[in-house]
A tleap script that builds the chain and sets N, CA, C and O, in Angstrom:
source leaprc.protein.ff14SB
mol = sequence {
  NMET GLU ILE ILE ARG SER ASN PHE LYS SER
  ASN LEU HIE LYS VAL TYR GLN ALA ILE GLU
  GLU ALA ASP PHE PHE ALA ILE ASP GLY GLU
  PHE SER GLY ILE SER ASP GLY PRO SER VAL
  SER ALA LEU THR ASN GLY PHE ASP THR PRO
  GLU GLU ARG TYR GLN LYS LEU LYS LYS ARG
  SER VAL SER LEU CCYS
}
set mol.1.N position { -29.679 8.538 -14.579 }
set mol.1.CA position { -28.503 9.058 -13.934 }
set mol.1.C position { -27.302 8.707 -14.800 }
set mol.1.O position { -27.152 7.568 -15.241 }
set mol.2.N position { -26.461 9.684 -15.036 }
set mol.2.CA position { -25.236 9.438 -15.782 }
set mol.2.C position { -24.056 9.600 -14.837 }
set mol.2.O position { -23.823 10.671 -14.278 }
set mol.3.N position { -23.327 8.520 -14.676 }
set mol.3.CA position { -22.147 8.537 -13.819 }
set mol.3.C position { -20.930 8.606 -14.731 }
set mol.3.O position { -20.696 7.724 -15.557 }
set mol.4.N position { -20.165 9.672 -14.558 }
set mol.4.CA position { -18.941 9.848 -15.329 }
set mol.4.C position { -17.792 10.098 -14.360 }
set mol.4.O position { -17.995 10.198 -13.150 }
set mol.5.N position { -16.611 10.195 -14.893 }
set mol.5.CA position { -15.427 10.327 -14.039 }
set mol.5.C position { -15.544 11.487 -13.053 }
set mol.5.O position { -15.191 11.343 -11.883 }
set mol.6.N position { -16.033 12.625 -13.512 }
set mol.6.CA position { -16.056 13.814 -12.656 }
set mol.6.C position { -17.070 13.737 -11.521 }
set mol.6.O position { -16.921 14.441 -10.522 }
set mol.7.N position { -18.104 12.892 -11.651 }
set mol.7.CA position { -19.108 12.814 -10.576 }
set mol.7.C position { -19.191 11.428 -9.940 }
set mol.7.O position { -20.125 11.144 -9.191 }
set mol.8.N position { -18.233 10.579 -10.230 }
set mol.8.CA position { -18.288 9.203 -9.744 }
set mol.8.C position { -18.320 9.124 -8.220 }
set mol.8.O position { -19.220 8.510 -7.648 }
set mol.9.N position { -17.347 9.740 -7.568 }
set mol.9.CA position { -17.263 9.626 -6.106 }
set mol.9.C position { -18.475 10.236 -5.415 }
set mol.9.O position { -18.981 9.672 -4.444 }
set mol.10.N position { -18.944 11.374 -5.898 }
set mol.10.CA position { -20.069 12.030 -5.229 }
set mol.10.C position { -21.384 11.286 -5.429 }
set mol.10.O position { -22.333 11.517 -4.680 }
set mol.11.N position { -21.466 10.404 -6.416 }
set mol.11.CA position { -22.696 9.660 -6.681 }
set mol.11.C position { -22.608 8.180 -6.338 }
set mol.11.O position { -23.579 7.448 -6.531 }
set mol.12.N position { -21.477 7.731 -5.839 }
set mol.12.CA position { -21.301 6.310 -5.567 }
set mol.12.C position { -22.333 5.788 -4.574 }
set mol.12.O position { -22.811 4.663 -4.720 }
set mol.13.N position { -22.680 6.574 -3.580 }
set mol.13.CA position { -23.693 6.133 -2.609 }
set mol.13.C position { -25.045 5.902 -3.290 }
set mol.13.O position { -25.792 5.011 -2.885 }
set mol.14.N position { -25.365 6.688 -4.310 }
set mol.14.CA position { -26.615 6.503 -5.054 }
set mol.14.C position { -26.590 5.180 -5.827 }
set mol.14.O position { -27.605 4.492 -5.934 }
set mol.15.N position { -25.436 4.845 -6.354 }
set mol.15.CA position { -25.292 3.588 -7.087 }
set mol.15.C position { -25.514 2.410 -6.150 }
set mol.15.O position { -26.268 1.489 -6.467 }
set mol.16.N position { -24.854 2.441 -4.989 }
set mol.16.CA position { -25.038 1.363 -4.011 }
set mol.16.C position { -26.497 1.242 -3.588 }
set mol.16.O position { -27.025 0.135 -3.485 }
set mol.17.N position { -27.144 2.364 -3.346 }
set mol.17.CA position { -28.549 2.347 -2.931 }
set mol.17.C position { -29.433 1.780 -4.042 }
set mol.17.O position { -30.322 0.971 -3.779 }
set mol.18.N position { -29.190 2.201 -5.272 }
set mol.18.CA position { -29.986 1.713 -6.400 }
set mol.18.C position { -29.823 0.205 -6.574 }
set mol.18.O position { -30.793 -0.495 -6.863 }
set mol.19.N position { -28.606 -0.297 -6.401 }
set mol.19.CA position { -28.366 -1.737 -6.519 }
set mol.19.C position { -29.104 -2.491 -5.420 }
set mol.19.O position { -29.711 -3.531 -5.676 }
set mol.20.N position { -29.053 -1.975 -4.215 }
set mol.20.CA position { -29.750 -2.615 -3.090 }
set mol.20.C position { -31.252 -2.711 -3.336 }
set mol.20.O position { -31.879 -3.703 -2.964 }
set mol.21.N position { -31.832 -1.689 -3.959 }
set mol.21.CA position { -33.282 -1.616 -4.147 }
set mol.21.C position { -33.760 -2.245 -5.454 }
set mol.21.O position { -34.961 -2.443 -5.638 }
set mol.22.N position { -32.854 -2.555 -6.347 }
set mol.22.CA position { -33.232 -3.014 -7.686 }
set mol.22.C position { -33.593 -4.493 -7.724 }
set mol.22.O position { -33.032 -5.307 -6.990 }
set mol.23.N position { -34.540 -4.818 -8.592 }
set mol.23.CA position { -34.820 -6.215 -8.904 }
set mol.23.C position { -33.767 -6.739 -9.877 }
set mol.23.O position { -33.368 -7.902 -9.819 }
set mol.24.N position { -33.331 -5.861 -10.765 }
set mol.24.CA position { -32.204 -6.173 -11.650 }
set mol.24.C position { -31.618 -4.849 -12.104 }
set mol.24.O position { -32.279 -3.812 -12.044 }
set mol.25.N position { -30.376 -4.891 -12.559 }
set mol.25.CA position { -29.754 -3.678 -13.081 }
set mol.25.C position { -28.818 -4.039 -14.224 }
set mol.25.O position { -28.383 -5.184 -14.351 }
set mol.26.N position { -28.514 -3.046 -15.054 }
set mol.26.CA position { -27.604 -3.231 -16.181 }
set mol.26.C position { -26.620 -2.074 -16.193 }
set mol.26.O position { -26.936 -0.968 -15.754 }
set mol.27.N position { -25.453 -2.334 -16.688 }
set mol.27.CA position { -24.429 -1.309 -16.812 }
set mol.27.C position { -24.088 -1.174 -18.286 }
set mol.27.O position { -23.784 -2.160 -18.957 }
set mol.28.N position { -24.140 0.044 -18.781 }
set mol.28.CA position { -23.804 0.322 -20.167 }
set mol.28.C position { -22.287 0.330 -20.294 }
set mol.28.O position { -21.627 1.270 -19.852 }
set mol.29.N position { -21.754 -0.685 -20.880 }
set mol.29.CA position { -20.302 -0.803 -21.027 }
set mol.29.C position { -19.881 -0.766 -22.476 }
set mol.29.O position { -19.121 -1.625 -22.923 }
set mol.30.N position { -20.357 0.205 -23.212 }
set mol.30.CA position { -20.098 0.242 -24.647 }
set mol.30.C position { -18.755 0.861 -25.009 }
set mol.30.O position { -18.453 1.016 -26.192 }
set mol.31.N position { -17.951 1.214 -24.027 }
set mol.31.CA position { -16.662 1.852 -24.281 }
set mol.31.C position { -16.834 3.134 -25.086 }
set mol.31.O position { -16.208 3.313 -26.131 }
set mol.32.N position { -17.680 4.015 -24.592 }
set mol.32.CA position { -17.900 5.296 -25.264 }
set mol.32.C position { -16.565 5.958 -25.555 }
set mol.32.O position { -15.662 5.968 -24.719 }
set mol.33.N position { -16.459 6.498 -26.733 }
set mol.33.CA position { -15.238 7.203 -27.113 }
set mol.33.C position { -14.331 6.406 -28.019 }
set mol.33.O position { -13.522 6.983 -28.746 }
set mol.34.N position { -14.448 5.091 -27.992 }
set mol.34.CA position { -13.584 4.297 -28.866 }
set mol.34.C position { -13.851 4.654 -30.319 }
set mol.34.O position { -12.929 4.677 -31.134 }
set mol.35.N position { -15.112 4.934 -30.649 }
set mol.35.CA position { -15.455 5.244 -32.032 }
set mol.35.C position { -14.903 6.595 -32.477 }
set mol.35.O position { -14.916 6.893 -33.671 }
set mol.36.N position { -14.415 7.425 -31.542 }
set mol.36.CA position { -13.838 8.712 -31.909 }
set mol.36.C position { -12.422 8.570 -32.466 }
set mol.36.O position { -11.875 9.516 -33.034 }
set mol.37.N position { -11.842 7.403 -32.305 }
set mol.37.CA position { -10.484 7.165 -32.789 }
set mol.37.C position { -10.516 6.131 -33.891 }
set mol.37.O position { -11.485 6.037 -34.645 }
set mol.38.N position { -9.459 5.362 -33.980 }
set mol.38.CA position { -9.427 4.300 -34.990 }
set mol.38.C position { -10.563 3.305 -34.766 }
set mol.38.O position { -11.002 3.088 -33.637 }
set mol.39.N position { -11.025 2.714 -35.842 }
set mol.39.CA position { -12.100 1.734 -35.703 }
set mol.39.C position { -11.597 0.516 -34.937 }
set mol.39.O position { -10.396 0.249 -34.881 }
set mol.40.N position { -12.533 -0.210 -34.353 }
set mol.40.CA position { -12.166 -1.418 -33.607 }
set mol.40.C position { -11.412 -2.374 -34.513 }
set mol.40.O position { -10.456 -3.017 -34.080 }
set mol.41.N position { -11.835 -2.474 -35.772 }
set mol.41.CA position { -11.153 -3.391 -36.687 }
set mol.41.C position { -9.725 -2.935 -36.992 }
set mol.41.O position { -8.879 -3.762 -37.333 }
set mol.42.N position { -9.443 -1.633 -36.875 }
set mol.42.CA position { -8.072 -1.149 -37.070 }
set mol.42.C position { -7.214 -1.423 -35.842 }
set mol.42.O position { -5.996 -1.560 -35.949 }
set mol.43.N position { -7.845 -1.502 -34.681 }
set mol.43.CA position { -7.113 -1.756 -33.441 }
set mol.43.C position { -6.867 -3.241 -33.205 }
set mol.43.O position { -5.890 -3.617 -32.557 }
set mol.44.N position { -7.739 -4.072 -33.723 }
set mol.44.CA position { -7.667 -5.510 -33.467 }
set mol.44.C position { -7.676 -6.268 -34.788 }
set mol.44.O position { -7.892 -5.687 -35.852 }
set mol.45.N position { -7.443 -7.556 -34.706 }
set mol.45.CA position { -7.555 -8.387 -35.905 }
set mol.45.C position { -8.136 -9.738 -35.526 }
set mol.45.O position { -8.262 -10.060 -34.344 }
set mol.46.N position { -8.480 -10.508 -36.507 }
set mol.46.CA position { -9.125 -11.795 -36.286 }
set mol.46.C position { -8.251 -12.833 -35.604 }
set mol.46.O position { -8.749 -13.870 -35.168 }
set mol.47.N position { -6.964 -12.569 -35.507 }
set mol.47.CA position { -6.053 -13.516 -34.877 }
set mol.47.C position { -5.798 -13.199 -33.407 }
set mol.47.O position { -5.144 -13.975 -32.711 }
set mol.48.N position { -6.311 -12.061 -32.929 }
set mol.48.CA position { -6.142 -11.708 -31.518 }
set mol.48.C position { -6.882 -12.702 -30.630 }
set mol.48.O position { -7.982 -13.152 -30.952 }
set mol.49.N position { -6.262 -13.028 -29.526 }
set mol.49.CA position { -6.979 -13.805 -28.513 }
set mol.49.C position { -7.956 -12.850 -27.825 }
set mol.49.O position { -7.798 -11.634 -27.937 }
set mol.50.N position { -8.955 -13.370 -27.120 }
set mol.50.CA position { -9.849 -12.470 -26.382 }
set mol.50.C position { -9.077 -11.537 -25.445 }
set mol.50.O position { -9.427 -10.363 -25.323 }
set mol.51.N position { -8.043 -12.037 -24.789 }
set mol.51.CA position { -7.241 -11.203 -23.885 }
set mol.51.C position { -6.519 -10.091 -24.643 }
set mol.51.O position { -6.484 -8.951 -24.180 }
set mol.52.N position { -5.946 -10.409 -25.796 }
set mol.52.CA position { -5.252 -9.388 -26.594 }
set mol.52.C position { -6.226 -8.312 -27.069 }
set mol.52.O position { -5.917 -7.121 -27.021 }
set mol.53.N position { -7.395 -8.733 -27.523 }
set mol.53.CA position { -8.408 -7.772 -27.980 }
set mol.53.C position { -8.828 -6.873 -26.828 }
set mol.53.O position { -8.917 -5.656 -26.988 }
set mol.54.N position { -9.087 -7.464 -25.672 }
set mol.54.CA position { -9.479 -6.691 -24.495 }
set mol.54.C position { -8.399 -5.665 -24.146 }
set mol.54.O position { -8.710 -4.498 -23.907 }
set mol.55.N position { -7.138 -6.090 -24.115 }
set mol.55.CA position { -6.049 -5.189 -23.738 }
set mol.55.C position { -5.911 -4.028 -24.726 }
set mol.55.O position { -5.659 -2.895 -24.314 }
set mol.56.N position { -6.072 -4.296 -26.014 }
set mol.56.CA position { -5.986 -3.231 -27.014 }
set mol.56.C position { -7.126 -2.228 -26.842 }
set mol.56.O position { -6.901 -1.018 -26.880 }
set mol.57.N position { -8.337 -2.723 -26.655 }
set mol.57.CA position { -9.480 -1.829 -26.484 }
set mol.57.C position { -9.406 -1.095 -25.155 }
set mol.57.O position { -9.786 0.073 -25.066 }
set mol.58.N position { -8.921 -1.767 -24.128 }
set mol.58.CA position { -8.758 -1.119 -22.823 }
set mol.58.C position { -7.762 0.028 -22.926 }
set mol.58.O position { -8.000 1.112 -22.393 }
set mol.59.N position { -6.656 -0.208 -23.604 }
set mol.59.CA position { -5.638 0.837 -23.753 }
set mol.59.C position { -6.247 2.070 -24.419 }
set mol.59.O position { -5.969 3.196 -24.005 }
set mol.60.N position { -7.064 1.870 -25.435 }
set mol.60.CA position { -7.706 2.997 -26.124 }
set mol.60.C position { -8.696 3.699 -25.203 }
set mol.60.O position { -8.710 4.928 -25.144 }
set mol.61.N position { -9.520 2.949 -24.488 }
set mol.61.CA position { -10.539 3.576 -23.643 }
set mol.61.C position { -9.913 4.291 -22.451 }
set mol.61.O position { -10.406 5.345 -22.052 }
set mol.62.N position { -8.843 3.752 -21.871 }
set mol.62.CA position { -8.178 4.398 -20.735 }
set mol.62.C position { -7.539 5.706 -21.181 }
set mol.62.O position { -7.470 6.657 -20.403 }
set mol.63.N position { -7.077 5.762 -22.411 }
set mol.63.CA position { -6.451 6.995 -22.898 }
set mol.63.C position { -7.460 8.133 -23.001 }
set mol.63.O position { -7.065 9.293 -23.115 }
set mol.64.N position { -8.748 7.824 -22.964 }
set mol.64.CA position { -9.795 8.849 -23.047 }
set mol.64.C position { -10.130 9.447 -21.696 }
set mol.64.O position { -10.794 10.481 -21.625 }
set mol.65.N position { -9.680 8.814 -20.624 }
set mol.65.CA position { -10.022 9.284 -19.276 }
set mol.65.C position { -9.284 10.539 -18.893 }
set mol.65.O position { -9.469 11.051 -17.789 }
savepdb mol mol.pdb
quit
């Protein structure tokens, strides 16, 4: 099952049901789309704190929505 922005609400009940029935589950959080723009190394640097890196990558991924 692929849950994307356009089908999120209509499939949310399926997600809840799958979680209830699962022995374990994983969420693919690879930030799809970031690679379509500047590279991660161009967006961040080695001196960024984890919070700064997260905020920079979040800003890029949110712009894709």
